[in-house]
Short mmCIF file of C-alpha atoms and ligand atoms in Angstrom, two decimals:
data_model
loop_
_atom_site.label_atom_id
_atom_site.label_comp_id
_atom_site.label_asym_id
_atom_site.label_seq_id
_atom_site.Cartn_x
_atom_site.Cartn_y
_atom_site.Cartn_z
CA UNK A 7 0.00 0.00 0.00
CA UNK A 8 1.38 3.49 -1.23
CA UNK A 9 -1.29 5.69 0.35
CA UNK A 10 -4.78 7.02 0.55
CA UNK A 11 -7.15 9.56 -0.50
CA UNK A 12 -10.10 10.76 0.04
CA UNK A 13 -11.47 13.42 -2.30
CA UNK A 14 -14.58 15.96 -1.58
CA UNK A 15 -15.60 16.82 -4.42
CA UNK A 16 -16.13 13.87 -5.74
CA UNK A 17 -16.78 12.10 -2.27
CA UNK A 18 -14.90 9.18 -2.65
CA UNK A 19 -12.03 6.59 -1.06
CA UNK A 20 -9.04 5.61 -2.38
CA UNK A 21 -6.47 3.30 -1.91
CA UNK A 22 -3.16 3.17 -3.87
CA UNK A 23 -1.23 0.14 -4.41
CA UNK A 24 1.95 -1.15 -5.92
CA UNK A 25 4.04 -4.03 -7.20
CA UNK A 26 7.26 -4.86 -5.30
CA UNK A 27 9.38 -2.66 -8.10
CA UNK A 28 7.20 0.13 -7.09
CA UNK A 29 7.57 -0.42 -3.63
CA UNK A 30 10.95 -0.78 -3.68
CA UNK A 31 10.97 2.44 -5.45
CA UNK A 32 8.69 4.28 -2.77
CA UNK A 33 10.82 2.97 -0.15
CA UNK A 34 14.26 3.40 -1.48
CA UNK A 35 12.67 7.43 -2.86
CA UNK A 36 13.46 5.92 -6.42
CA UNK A 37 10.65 8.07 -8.20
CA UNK A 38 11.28 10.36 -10.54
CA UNK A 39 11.16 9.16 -12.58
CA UNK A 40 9.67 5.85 -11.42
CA UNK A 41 11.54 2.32 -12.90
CA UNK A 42 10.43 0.34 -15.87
CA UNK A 43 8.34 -2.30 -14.70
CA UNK A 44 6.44 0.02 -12.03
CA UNK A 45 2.82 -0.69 -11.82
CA UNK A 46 0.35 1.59 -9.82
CA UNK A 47 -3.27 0.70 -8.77
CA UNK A 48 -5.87 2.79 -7.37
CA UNK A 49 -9.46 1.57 -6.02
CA UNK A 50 -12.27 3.96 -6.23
CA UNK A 51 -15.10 3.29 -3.65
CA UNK A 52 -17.92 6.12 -2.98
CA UNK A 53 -18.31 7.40 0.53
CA UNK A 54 -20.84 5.79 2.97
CA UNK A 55 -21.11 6.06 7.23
CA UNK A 56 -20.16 3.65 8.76
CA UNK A 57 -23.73 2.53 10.68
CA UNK A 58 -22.20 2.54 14.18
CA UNK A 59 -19.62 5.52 14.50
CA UNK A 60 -20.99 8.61 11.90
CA UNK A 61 -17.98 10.92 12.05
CA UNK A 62 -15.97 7.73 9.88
CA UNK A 63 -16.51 7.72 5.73
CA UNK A 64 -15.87 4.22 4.88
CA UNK A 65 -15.64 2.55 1.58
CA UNK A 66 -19.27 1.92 -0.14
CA UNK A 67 -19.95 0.84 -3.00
CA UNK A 68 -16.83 0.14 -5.75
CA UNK A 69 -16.56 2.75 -8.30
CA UNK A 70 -13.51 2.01 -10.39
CA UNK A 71 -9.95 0.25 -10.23
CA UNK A 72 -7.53 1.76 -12.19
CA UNK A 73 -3.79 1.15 -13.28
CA UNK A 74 -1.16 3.10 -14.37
CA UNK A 75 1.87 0.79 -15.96
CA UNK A 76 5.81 2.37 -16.51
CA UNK A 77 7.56 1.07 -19.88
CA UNK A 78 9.09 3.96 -20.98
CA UNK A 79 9.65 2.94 -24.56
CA UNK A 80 6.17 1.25 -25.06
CA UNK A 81 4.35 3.74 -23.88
CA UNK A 82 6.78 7.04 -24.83
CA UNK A 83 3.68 8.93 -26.31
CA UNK A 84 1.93 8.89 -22.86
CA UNK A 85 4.83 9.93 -20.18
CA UNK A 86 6.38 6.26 -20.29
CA UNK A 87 3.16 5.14 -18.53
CA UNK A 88 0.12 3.24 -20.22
CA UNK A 89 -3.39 3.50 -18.24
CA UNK A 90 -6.35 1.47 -17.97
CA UNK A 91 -9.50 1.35 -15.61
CA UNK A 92 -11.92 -1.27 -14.95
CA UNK A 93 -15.28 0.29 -13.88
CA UNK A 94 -17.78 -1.15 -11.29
CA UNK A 95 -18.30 -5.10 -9.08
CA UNK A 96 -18.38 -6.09 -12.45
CA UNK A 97 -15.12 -4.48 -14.01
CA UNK A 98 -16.25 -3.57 -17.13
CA UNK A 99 -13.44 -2.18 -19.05
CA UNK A 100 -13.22 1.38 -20.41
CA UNK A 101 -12.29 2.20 -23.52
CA UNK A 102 -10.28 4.95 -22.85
CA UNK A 103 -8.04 5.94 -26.86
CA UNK A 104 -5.03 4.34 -25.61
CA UNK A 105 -4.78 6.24 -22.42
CA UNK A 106 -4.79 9.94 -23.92
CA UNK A 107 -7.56 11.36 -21.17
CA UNK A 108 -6.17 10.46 -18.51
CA UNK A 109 -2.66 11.29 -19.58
CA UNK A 110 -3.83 14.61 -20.01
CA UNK A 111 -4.90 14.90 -16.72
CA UNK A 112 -2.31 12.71 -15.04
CA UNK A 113 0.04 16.07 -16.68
CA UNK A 114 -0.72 18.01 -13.70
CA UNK A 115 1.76 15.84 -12.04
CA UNK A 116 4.43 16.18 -14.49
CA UNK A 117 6.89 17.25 -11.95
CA UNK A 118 6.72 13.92 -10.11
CA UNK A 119 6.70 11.68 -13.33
CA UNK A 120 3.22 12.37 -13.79
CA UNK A 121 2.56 10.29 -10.57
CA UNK A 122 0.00 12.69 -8.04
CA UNK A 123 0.64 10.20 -5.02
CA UNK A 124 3.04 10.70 -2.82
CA UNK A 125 3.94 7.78 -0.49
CA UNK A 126 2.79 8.73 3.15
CA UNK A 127 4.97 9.01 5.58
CA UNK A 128 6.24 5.74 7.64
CA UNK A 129 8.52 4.86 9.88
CA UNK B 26 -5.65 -3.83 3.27
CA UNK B 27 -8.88 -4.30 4.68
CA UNK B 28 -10.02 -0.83 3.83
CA UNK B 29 -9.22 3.07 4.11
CA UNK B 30 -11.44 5.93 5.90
CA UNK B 31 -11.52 8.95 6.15
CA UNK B 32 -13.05 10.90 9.96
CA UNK B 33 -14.27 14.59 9.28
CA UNK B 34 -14.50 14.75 13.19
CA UNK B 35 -10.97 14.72 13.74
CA UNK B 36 -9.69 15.04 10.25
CA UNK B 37 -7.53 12.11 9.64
CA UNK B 38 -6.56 9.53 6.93
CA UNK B 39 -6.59 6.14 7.72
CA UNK B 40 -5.62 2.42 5.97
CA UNK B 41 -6.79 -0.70 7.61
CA UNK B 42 -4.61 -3.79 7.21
CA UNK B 43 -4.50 -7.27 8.28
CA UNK B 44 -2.01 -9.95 7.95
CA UNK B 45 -2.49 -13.29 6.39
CA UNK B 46 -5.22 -15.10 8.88
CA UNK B 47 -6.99 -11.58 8.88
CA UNK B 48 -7.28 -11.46 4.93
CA UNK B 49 -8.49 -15.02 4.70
CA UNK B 50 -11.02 -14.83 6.92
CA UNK B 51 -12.17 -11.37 5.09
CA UNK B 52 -12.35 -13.33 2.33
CA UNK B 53 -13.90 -16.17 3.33
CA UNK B 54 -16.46 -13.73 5.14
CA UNK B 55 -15.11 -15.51 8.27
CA UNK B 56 -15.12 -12.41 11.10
CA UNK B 57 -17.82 -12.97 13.55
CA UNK B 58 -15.93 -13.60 14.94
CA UNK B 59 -12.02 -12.87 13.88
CA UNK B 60 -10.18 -15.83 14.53
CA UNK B 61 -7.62 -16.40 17.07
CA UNK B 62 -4.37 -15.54 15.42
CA UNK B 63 -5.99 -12.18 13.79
CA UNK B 64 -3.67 -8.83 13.59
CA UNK B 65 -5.97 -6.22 12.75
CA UNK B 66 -3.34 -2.64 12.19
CA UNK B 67 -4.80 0.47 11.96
CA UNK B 68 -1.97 3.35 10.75
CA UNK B 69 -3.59 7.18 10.98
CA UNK B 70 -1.82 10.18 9.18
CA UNK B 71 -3.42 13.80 9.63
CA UNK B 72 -5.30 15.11 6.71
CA UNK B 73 -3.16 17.07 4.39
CA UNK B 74 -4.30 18.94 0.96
CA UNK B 75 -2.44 17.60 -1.87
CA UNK B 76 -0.25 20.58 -3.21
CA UNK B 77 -0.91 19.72 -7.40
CA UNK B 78 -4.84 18.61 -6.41
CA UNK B 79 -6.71 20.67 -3.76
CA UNK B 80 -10.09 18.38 -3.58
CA UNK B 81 -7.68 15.48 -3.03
CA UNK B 82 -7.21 15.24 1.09
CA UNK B 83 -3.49 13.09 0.84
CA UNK B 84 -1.52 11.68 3.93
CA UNK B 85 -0.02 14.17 5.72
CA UNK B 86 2.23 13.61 9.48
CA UNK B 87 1.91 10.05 10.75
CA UNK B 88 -0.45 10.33 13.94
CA UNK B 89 -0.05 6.66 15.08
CA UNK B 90 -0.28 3.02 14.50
CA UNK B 91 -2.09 0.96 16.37
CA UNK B 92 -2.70 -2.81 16.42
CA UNK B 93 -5.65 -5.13 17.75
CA UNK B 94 -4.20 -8.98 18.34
CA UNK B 95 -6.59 -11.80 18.16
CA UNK B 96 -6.50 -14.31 21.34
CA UNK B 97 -9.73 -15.45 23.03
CA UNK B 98 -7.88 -16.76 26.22
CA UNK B 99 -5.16 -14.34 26.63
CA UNK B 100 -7.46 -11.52 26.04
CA UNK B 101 -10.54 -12.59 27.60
CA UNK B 102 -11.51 -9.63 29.63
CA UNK B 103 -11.27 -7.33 26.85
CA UNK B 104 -13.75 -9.25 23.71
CA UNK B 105 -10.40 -11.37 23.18
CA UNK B 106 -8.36 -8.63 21.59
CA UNK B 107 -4.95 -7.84 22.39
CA UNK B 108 -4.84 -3.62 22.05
CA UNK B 109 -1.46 -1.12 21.45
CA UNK B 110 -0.92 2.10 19.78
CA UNK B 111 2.59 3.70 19.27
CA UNK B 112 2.52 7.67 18.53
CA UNK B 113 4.22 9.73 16.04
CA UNK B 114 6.96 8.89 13.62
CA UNK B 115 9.04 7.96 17.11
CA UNK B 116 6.52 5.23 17.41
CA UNK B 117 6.22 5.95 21.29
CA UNK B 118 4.36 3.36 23.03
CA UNK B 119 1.35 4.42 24.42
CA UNK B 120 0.80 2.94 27.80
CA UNK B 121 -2.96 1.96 27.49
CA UNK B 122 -3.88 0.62 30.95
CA UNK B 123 -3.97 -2.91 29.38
CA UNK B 124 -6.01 -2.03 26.20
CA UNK B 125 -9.20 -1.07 28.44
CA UNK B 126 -9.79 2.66 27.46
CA UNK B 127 -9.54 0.79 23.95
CA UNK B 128 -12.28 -1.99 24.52
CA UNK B 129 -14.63 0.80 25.85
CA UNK B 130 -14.63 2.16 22.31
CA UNK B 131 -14.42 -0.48 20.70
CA UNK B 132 -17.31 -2.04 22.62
CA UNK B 133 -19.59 -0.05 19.82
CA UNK B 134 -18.72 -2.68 17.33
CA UNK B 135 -19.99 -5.52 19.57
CA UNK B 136 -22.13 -6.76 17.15
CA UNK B 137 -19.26 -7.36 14.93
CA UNK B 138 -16.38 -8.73 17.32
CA UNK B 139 -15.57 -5.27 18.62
CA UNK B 140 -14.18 -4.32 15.27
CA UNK B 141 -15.58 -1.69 12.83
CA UNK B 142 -14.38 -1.96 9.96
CA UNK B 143 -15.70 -3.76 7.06
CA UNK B 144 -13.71 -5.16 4.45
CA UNK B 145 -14.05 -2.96 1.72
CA UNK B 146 -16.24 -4.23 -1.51
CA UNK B 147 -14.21 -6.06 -4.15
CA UNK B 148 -14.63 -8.21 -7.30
C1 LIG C 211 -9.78 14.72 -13.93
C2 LIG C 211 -8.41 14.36 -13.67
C3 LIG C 211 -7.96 12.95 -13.86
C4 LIG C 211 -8.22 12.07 -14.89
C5 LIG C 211 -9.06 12.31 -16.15
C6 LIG C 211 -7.53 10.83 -14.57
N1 LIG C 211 -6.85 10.96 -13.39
FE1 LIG C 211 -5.80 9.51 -12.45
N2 LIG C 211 -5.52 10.73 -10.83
C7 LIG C 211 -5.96 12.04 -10.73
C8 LIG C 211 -5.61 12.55 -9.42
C9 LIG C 211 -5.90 13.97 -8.90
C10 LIG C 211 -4.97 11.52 -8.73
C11 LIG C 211 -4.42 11.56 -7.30
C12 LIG C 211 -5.49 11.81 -6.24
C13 LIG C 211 -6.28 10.61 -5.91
O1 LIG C 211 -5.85 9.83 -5.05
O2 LIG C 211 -7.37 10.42 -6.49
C14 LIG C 211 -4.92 10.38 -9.65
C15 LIG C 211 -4.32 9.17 -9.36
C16 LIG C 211 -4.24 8.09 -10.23
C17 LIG C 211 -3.54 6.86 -9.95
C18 LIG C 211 -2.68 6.56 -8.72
C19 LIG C 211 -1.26 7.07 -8.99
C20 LIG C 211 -1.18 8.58 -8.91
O3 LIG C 211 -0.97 9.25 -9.95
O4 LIG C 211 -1.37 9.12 -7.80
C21 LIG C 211 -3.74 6.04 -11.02
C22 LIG C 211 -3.19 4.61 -11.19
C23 LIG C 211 -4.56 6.75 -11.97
N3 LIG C 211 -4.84 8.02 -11.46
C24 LIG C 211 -4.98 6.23 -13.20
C25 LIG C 211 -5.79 6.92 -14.12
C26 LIG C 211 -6.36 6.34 -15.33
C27 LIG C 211 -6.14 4.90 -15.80
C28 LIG C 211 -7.11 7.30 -15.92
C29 LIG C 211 -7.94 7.25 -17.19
C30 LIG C 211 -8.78 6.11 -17.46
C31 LIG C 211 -6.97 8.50 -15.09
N4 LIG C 211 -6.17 8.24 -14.01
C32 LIG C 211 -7.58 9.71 -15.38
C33 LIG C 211 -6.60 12.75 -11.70
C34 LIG C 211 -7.10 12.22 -12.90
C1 LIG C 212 -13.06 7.24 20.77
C2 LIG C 212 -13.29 5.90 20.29
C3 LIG C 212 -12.14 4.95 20.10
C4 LIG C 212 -11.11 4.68 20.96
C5 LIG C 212 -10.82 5.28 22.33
C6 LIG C 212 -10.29 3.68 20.30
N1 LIG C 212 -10.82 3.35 19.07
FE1 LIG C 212 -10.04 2.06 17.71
N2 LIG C 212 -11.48 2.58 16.36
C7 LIG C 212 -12.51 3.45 16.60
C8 LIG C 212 -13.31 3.60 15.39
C9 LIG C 212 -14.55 4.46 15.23
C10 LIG C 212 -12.69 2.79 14.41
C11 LIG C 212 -13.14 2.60 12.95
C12 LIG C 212 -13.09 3.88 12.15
C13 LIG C 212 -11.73 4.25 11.68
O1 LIG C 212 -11.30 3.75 10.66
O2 LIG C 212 -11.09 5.06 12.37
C14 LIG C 212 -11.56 2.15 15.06
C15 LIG C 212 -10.71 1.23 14.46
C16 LIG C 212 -9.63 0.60 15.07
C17 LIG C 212 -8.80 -0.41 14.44
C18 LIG C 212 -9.04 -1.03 13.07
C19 LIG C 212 -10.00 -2.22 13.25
C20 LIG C 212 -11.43 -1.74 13.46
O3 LIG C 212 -11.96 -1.91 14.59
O4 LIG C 212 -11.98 -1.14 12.53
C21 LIG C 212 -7.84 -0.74 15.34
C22 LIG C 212 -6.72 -1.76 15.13
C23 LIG C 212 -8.05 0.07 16.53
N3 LIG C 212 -9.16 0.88 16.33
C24 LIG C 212 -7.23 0.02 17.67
C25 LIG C 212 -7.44 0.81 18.81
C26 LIG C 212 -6.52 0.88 19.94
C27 LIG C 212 -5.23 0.09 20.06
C28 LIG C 212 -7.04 1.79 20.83
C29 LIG C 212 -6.51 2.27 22.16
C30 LIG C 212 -5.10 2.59 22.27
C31 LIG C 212 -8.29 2.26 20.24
N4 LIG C 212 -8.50 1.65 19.03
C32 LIG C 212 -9.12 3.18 20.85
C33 LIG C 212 -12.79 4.10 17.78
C34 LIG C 212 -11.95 4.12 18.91
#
């Protein structure tokens, strides 16, 4: 696990996970830009309350997994990184022109390798 | 990772993990109760804005990381859980009077072994 995120405008939970090279990578502060071979996953659930303790947003239902995948040559056109997303329990996949929307907005981030998350601090 | 929340009461980020006998029995829907054997961690950062994203609400300073242990007979007085925190990136032990002002909470989740959270929906 890389981190989490909760975002109010959208009011949703995240979770962001990686393979070992991208945990290696996290914990060694090997990321920008991040290795070949790095692959980054985020899960999307909506908000709910949890029934016994109000004050805590807990995951509802699943919105969207997505993935972001580093081969820099492969995917040169895109940062180095090619994208995908599953959508909903039933994962449908989204056609998404070879990853060109959400590189577009993954370019806010181009300072850390087009990468928002940061991984939170540990020990 | 069980599951991430996020508390507007105290503003905090949070990622709830388990290790090997707590995933399988989240998968198997086996946690009323937890088995014996169950580490249930709980690791809280403080809510921070992320710099490139202002909706997104990112970890920001570690607050603490806390653990509940699994053990019917060794932890009979307190719902069979096994309770410790350590603070801060120092990881100070917290001296919790034998995990009691813990179990008081916690005692609001009775209905589902004294723990809240719910593994988070998945495919
Ligand atoms: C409207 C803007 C926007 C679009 C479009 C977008 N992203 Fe993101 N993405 C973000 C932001 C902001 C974050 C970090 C905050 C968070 O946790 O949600 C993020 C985070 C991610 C992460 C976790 C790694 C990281 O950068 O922090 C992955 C993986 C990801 N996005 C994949 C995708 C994929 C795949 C698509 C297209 C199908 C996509 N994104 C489209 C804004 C966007
Ligand atoms: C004021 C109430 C309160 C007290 C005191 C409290 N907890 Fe909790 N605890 C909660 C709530 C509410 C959650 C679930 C929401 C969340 O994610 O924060 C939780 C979640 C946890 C979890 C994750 C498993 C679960 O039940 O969801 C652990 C582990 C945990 N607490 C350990 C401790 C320890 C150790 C102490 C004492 C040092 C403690 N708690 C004291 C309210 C409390």
């Amino acid at each position: 696990m890389l981190g989490v995120s909760h975002r109010d405008d959208n009011q949703s939970l995240r979770a962001i996970v990686g393979n070992t090279t991208a945990m290696t990578a996290a914990r060694n502060g090997n990321t920008n830009p991040w290795p070949d071979g790095t692959i980054l996953g985020k899960l999307v659930w909506k908000d709910s309350r949890h029934p016994l303790w109000q004050p805590a947003l807990v995951p509802g239902e699943l919105s969207h997994i997505e993935f972001m995948v580093k081969d820099s040559k492969k995917y040169a056109n895109t940062g180095g990184w090619g994208f995908a997303r599953w959508v909903g329990m039933e994962l449908k996949p989204l056609n998404n022109d070879g990853g060109k929307p959400c590189f577009e907005c993954q370019k806010a981030a181009a300072e850390t390798d087009f990468v928002f998350t940061r991984p939170a601090p540990l020990p």
